[in-house]
mmCIF file of C-alpha atoms in Angstrom:
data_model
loop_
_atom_site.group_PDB
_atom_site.id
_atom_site.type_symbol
_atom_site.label_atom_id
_atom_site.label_comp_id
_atom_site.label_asym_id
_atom_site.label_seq_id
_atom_site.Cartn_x
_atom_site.Cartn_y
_atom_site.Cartn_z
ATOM 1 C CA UNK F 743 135.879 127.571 157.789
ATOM 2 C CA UNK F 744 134.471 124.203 157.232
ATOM 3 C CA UNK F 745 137.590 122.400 156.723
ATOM 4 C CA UNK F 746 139.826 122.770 160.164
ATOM 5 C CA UNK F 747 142.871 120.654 158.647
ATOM 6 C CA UNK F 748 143.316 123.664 155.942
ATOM 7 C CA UNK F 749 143.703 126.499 158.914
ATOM 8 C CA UNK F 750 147.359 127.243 159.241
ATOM 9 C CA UNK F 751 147.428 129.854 161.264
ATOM 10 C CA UNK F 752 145.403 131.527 164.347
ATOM 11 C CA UNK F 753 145.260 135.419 163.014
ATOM 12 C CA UNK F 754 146.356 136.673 159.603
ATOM 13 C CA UNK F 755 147.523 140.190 159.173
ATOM 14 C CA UNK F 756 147.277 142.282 155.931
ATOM 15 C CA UNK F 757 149.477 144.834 155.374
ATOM 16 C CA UNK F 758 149.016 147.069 152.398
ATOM 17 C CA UNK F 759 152.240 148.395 151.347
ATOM 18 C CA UNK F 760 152.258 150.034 148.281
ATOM 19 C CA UNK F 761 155.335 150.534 146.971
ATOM 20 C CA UNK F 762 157.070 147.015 145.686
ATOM 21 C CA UNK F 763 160.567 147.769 146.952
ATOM 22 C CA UNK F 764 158.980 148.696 150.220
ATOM 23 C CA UNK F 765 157.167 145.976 150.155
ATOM 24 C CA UNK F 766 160.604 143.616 149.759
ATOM 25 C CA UNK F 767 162.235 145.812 152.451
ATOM 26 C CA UNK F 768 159.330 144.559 154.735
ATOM 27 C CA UNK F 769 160.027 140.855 153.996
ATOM 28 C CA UNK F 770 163.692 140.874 154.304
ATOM 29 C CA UNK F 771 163.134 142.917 158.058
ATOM 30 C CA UNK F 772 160.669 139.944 159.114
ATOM 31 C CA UNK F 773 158.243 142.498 158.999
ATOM 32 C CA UNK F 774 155.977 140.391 156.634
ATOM 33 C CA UNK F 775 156.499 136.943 155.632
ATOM 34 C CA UNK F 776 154.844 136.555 153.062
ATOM 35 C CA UNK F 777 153.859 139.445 149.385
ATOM 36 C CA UNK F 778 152.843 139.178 146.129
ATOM 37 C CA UNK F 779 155.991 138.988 143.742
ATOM 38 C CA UNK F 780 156.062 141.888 141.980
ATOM 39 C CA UNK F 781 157.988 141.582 138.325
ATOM 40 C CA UNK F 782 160.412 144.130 139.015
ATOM 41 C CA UNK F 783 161.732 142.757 142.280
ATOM 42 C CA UNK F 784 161.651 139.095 141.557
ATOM 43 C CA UNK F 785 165.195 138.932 140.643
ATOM 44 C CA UNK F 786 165.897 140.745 143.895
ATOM 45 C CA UNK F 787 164.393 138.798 145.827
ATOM 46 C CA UNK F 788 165.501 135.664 144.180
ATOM 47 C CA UNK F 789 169.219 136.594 144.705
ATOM 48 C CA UNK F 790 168.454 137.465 148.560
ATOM 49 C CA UNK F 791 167.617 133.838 149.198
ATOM 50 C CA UNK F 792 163.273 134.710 149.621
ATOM 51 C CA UNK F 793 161.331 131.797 147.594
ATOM 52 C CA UNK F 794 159.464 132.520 144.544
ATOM 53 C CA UNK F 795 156.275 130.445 144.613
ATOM 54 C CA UNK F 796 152.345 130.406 143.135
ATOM 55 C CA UNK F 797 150.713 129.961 139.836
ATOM 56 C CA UNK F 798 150.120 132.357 137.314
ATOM 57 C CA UNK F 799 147.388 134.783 138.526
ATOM 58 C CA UNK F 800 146.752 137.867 136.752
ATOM 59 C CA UNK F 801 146.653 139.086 132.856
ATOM 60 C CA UNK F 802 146.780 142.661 132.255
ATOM 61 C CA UNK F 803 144.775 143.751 128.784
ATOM 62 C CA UNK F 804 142.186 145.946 127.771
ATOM 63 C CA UNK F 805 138.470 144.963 128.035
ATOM 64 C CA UNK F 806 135.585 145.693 125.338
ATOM 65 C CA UNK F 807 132.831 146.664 127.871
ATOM 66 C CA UNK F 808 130.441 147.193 124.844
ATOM 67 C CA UNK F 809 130.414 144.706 122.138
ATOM 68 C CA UNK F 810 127.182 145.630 120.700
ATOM 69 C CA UNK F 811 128.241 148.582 119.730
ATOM 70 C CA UNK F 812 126.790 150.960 121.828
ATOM 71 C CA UNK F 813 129.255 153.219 123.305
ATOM 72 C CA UNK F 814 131.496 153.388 119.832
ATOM 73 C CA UNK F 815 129.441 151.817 117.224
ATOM 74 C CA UNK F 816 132.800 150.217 115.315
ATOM 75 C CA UNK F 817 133.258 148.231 118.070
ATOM 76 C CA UNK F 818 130.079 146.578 117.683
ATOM 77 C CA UNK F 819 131.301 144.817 114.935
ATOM 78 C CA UNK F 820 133.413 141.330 115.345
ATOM 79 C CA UNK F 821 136.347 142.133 112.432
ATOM 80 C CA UNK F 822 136.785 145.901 114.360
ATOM 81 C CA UNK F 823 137.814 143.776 117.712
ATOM 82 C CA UNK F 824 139.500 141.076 116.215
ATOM 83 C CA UNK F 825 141.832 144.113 114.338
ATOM 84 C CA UNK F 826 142.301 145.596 117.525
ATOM 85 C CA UNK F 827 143.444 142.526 119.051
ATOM 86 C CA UNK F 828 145.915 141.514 115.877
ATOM 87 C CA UNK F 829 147.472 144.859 116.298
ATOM 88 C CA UNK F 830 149.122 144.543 119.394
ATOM 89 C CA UNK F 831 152.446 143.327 119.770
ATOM 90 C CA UNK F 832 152.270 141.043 122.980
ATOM 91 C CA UNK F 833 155.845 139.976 122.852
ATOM 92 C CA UNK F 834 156.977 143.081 123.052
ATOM 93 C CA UNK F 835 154.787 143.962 125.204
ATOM 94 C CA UNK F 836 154.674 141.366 127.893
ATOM 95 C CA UNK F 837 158.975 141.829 127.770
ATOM 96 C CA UNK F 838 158.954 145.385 128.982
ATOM 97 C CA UNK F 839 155.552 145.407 130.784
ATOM 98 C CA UNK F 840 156.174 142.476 132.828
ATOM 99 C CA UNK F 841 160.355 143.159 133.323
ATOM 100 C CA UNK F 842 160.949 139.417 131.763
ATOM 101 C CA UNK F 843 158.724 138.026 133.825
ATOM 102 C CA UNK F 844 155.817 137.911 131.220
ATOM 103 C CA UNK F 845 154.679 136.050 128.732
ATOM 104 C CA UNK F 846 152.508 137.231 125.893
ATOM 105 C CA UNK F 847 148.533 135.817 125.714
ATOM 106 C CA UNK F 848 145.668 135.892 123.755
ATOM 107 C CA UNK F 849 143.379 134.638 126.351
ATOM 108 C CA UNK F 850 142.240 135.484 129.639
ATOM 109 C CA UNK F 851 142.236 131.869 131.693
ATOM 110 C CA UNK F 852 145.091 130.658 132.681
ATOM 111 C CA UNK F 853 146.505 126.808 132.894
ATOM 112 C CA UNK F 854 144.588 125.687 135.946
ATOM 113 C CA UNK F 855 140.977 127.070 135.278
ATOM 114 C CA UNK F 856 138.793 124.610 133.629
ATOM 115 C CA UNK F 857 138.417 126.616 130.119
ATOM 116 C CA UNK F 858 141.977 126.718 129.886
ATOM 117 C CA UNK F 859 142.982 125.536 126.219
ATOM 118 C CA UNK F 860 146.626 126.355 125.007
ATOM 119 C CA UNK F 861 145.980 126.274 121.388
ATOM 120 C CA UNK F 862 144.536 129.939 122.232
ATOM 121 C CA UNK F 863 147.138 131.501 123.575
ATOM 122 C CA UNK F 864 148.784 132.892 120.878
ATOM 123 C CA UNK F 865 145.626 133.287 118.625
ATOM 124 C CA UNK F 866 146.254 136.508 118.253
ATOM 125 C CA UNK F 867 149.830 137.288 116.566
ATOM 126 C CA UNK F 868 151.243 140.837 116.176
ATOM 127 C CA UNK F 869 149.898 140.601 112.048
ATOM 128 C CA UNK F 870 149.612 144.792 111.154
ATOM 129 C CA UNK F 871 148.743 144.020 107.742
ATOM 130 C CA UNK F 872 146.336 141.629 109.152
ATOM 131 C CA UNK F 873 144.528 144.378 111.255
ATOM 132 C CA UNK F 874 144.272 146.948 108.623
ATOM 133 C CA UNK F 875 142.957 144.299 106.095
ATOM 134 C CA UNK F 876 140.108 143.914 108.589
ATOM 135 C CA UNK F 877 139.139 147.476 109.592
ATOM 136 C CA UNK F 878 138.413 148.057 105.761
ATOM 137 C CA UNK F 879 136.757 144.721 105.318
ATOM 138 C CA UNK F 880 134.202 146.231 107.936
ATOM 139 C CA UNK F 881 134.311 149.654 106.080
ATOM 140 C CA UNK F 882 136.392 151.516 108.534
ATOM 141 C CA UNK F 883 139.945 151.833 106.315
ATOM 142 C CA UNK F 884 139.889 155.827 107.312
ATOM 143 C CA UNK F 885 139.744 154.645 111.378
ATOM 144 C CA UNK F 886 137.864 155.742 114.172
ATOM 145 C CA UNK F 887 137.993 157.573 117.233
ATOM 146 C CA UNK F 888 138.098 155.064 120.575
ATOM 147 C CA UNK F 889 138.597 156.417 124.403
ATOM 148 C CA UNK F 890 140.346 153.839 126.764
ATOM 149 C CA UNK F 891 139.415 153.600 130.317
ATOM 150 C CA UNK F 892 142.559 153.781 132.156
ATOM 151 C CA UNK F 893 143.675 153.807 135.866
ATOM 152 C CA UNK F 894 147.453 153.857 137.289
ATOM 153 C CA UNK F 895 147.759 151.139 138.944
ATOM 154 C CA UNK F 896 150.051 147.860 138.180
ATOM 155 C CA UNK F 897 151.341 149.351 135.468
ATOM 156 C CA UNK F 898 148.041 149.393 133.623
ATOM 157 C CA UNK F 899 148.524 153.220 132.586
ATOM 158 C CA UNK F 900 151.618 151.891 130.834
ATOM 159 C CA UNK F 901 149.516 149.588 129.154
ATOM 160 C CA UNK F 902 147.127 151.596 127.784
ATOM 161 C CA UNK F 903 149.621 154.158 126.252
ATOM 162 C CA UNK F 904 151.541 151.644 124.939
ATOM 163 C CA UNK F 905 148.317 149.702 123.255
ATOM 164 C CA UNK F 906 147.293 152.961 122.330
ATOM 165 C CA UNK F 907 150.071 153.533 120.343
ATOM 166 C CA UNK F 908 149.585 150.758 118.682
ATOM 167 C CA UNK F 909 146.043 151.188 117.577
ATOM 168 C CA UNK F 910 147.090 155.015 116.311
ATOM 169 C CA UNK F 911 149.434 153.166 114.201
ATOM 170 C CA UNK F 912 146.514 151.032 112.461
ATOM 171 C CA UNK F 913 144.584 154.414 111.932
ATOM 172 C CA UNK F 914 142.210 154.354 114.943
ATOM 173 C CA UNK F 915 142.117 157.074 117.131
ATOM 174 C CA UNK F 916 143.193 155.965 120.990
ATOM 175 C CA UNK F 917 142.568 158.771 123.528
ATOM 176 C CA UNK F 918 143.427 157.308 127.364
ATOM 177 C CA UNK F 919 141.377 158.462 129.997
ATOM 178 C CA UNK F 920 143.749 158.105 133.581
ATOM 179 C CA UNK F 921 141.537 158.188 135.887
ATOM 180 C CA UNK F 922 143.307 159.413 139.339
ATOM 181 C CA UNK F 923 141.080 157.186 141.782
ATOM 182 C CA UNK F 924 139.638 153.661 141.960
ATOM 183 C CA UNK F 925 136.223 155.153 142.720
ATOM 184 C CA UNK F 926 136.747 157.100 140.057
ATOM 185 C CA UNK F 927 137.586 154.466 137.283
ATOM 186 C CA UNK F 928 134.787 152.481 138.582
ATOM 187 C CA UNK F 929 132.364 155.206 138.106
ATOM 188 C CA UNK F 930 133.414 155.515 134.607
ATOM 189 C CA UNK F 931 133.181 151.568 133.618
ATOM 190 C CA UNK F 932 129.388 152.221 134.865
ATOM 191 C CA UNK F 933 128.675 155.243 133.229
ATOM 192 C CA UNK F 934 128.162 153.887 129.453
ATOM 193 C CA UNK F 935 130.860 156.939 128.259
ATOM 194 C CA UNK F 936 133.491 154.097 127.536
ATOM 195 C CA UNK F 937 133.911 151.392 125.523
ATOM 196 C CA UNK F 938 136.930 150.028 126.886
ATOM 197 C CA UNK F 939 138.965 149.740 129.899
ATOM 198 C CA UNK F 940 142.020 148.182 131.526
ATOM 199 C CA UNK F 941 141.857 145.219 133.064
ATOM 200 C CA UNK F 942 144.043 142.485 135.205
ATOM 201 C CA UNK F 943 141.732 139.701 135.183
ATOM 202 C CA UNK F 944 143.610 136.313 134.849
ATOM 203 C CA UNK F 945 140.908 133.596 135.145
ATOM 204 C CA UNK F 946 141.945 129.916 137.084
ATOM 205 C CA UNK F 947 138.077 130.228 138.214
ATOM 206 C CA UNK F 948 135.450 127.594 137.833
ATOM 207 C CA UNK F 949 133.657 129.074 135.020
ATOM 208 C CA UNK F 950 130.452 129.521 136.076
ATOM 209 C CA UNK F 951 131.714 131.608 138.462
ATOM 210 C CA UNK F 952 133.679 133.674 136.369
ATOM 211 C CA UNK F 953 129.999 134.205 134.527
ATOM 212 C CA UNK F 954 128.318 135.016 137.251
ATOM 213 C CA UNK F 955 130.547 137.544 138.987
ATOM 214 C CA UNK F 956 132.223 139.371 135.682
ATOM 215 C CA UNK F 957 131.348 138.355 131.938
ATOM 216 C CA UNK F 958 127.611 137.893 132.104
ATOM 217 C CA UNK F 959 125.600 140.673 130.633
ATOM 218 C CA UNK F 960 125.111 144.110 133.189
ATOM 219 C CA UNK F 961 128.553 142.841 134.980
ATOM 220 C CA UNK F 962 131.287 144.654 136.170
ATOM 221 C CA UNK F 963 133.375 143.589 132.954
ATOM 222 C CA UNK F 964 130.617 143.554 130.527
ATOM 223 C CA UNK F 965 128.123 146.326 130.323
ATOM 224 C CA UNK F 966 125.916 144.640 127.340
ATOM 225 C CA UNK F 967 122.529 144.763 127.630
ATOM 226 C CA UNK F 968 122.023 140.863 126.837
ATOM 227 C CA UNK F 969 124.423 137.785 125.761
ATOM 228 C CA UNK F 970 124.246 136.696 122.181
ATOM 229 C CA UNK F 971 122.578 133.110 122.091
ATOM 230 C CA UNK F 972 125.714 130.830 120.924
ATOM 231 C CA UNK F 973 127.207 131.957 124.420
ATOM 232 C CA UNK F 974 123.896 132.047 126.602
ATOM 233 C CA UNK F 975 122.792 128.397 125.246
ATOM 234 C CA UNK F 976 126.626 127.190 126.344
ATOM 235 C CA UNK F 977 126.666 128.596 129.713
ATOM 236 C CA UNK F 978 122.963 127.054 129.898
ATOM 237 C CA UNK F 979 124.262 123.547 128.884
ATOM 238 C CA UNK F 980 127.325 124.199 131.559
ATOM 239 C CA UNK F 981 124.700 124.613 134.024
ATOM 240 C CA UNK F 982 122.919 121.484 133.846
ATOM 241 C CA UNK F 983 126.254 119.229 133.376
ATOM 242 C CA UNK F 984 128.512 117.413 136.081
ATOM 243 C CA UNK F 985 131.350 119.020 137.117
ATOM 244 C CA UNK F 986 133.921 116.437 135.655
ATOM 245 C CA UNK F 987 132.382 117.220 132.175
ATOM 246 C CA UNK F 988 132.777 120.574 132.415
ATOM 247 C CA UNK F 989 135.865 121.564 130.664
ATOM 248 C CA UNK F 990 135.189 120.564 127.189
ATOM 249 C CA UNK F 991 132.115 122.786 127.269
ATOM 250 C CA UNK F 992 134.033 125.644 129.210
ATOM 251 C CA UNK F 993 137.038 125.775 126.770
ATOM 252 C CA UNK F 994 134.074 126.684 123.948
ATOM 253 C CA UNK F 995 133.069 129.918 125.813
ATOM 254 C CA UNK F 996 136.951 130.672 125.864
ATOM 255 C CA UNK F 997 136.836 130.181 122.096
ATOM 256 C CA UNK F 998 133.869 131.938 121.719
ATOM 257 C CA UNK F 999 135.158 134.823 124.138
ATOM 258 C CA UNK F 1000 138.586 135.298 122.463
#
């Protein structure tokens, strides 16, 4: 590594330890000294003298693989997502998801990341009325039928169920697909069967990094074919500016994106 005063320590050891009380076990033993806080042990932990330290890291939501409408149609239209999104409750959600530990969010970068802008976090309020108002506006009052990607990991099955739920009650049709495996789950984000999947993706990332590796079109997170042009001509006039003039640029793609 190119900077030697960074390098703390001679060897690092990873130890994958799946289960989070296991995990604490490990630490209190000395047989790690160091895991990622998991919500449900945090107060644990806390009370057993280990430090609680780090920035936030992670958001857990569903992702619209296809905006343009071609895995489920509905989707391909703006006011369908935008009811989707207004008829989840992420208070309640982020309270028994994330044990108290969470907080609810519209957005997917986090303080830190250079198209971080708060005024976006709560863009999305639980509004039901809201939602429905929106479906029909787009000619879908009678609902649709949507399958959600799902895997059971971090608590993401829980998720989906849960958003699920939520969606029913709107009149759209939310069928979860668990896939058992990683592999498995992967295979089906590729495939071009689903429209939507889980995802933990919180974003502190430069953004042009973020584009490169998981929102530009044919990416991991984003199976569309091609970017519409408001976003393309931003992330073309990111590319050609300095790095300190960045943000004000980057905080329009998270507009644009949320």
């Amino acid at each position: 590594y190119w900077n030697q005063d960074a390098i703390h320590w001679n060897k690092l050891v990873v130890k994958v330890i799946a289960n989070p009380q296991s995990a604490l076990d490990a630490l209190r033993t000395g047989q790690v000294q160091l895991m990622g806080a998991d919500a449900t042990i945090i107060d644990a932990a806390v009370a057993d003298g280990m430090k609680l330290t780090g920035v936030e890291s992670n958001v857990q939501g569903l992702n619209f693989l296809y905006k343009d409408g071609t895995a489920v149609p509905e989707l391909g239209d703006v006011r369908v997502r935008q009811a989707l999104n207004y008829a989840i409750d992420r208070v309640a959600l982020a309270q028994v998801l994330g044990a108290g530990k969470g907080r609810p969010v519209s957005s997917e970068f986090l303080p830190g990341g250079d198209a971080y802008d708060a005024s976006l976090e709560n863009y999305y309020p639980y509004d039901v009325t809201k939602a429905r108002a929106l479906l029909a506006a787009a000619g879908y009052a009678d609902g649709f039928e949507v399958t959600i990607l799902s895997l059971p990991l971090g608590g993401l099955d829980t998720l989906a169920q849960a958003v699920a739920s939520y969606w029913e009650a709107i009149g759209v049709t939310a069928i979860v697909d668990n896939k058992a495996t990683a592999p498995e789950f992967i295979g089906g984000t590729f495939s071009g069967e689903y429209a939507v999947n889980v995802a933990g993706l919180g974003v502190t990332t430069p953004i042009l990094n973020l584009w490169k590796c998981c929102i530009m079109p044919g990416s991991f997170w984003n199976r569309d074919a091609s970017a519409p042009p408001e976003l393309q001509a931003l992330i073309d006039q990111i590319s050609m500016t300095d790095g300190d003039d960045i943000a004000p640029l980057a905080k329009q793609v998270n507009q644009y994106l949320t």
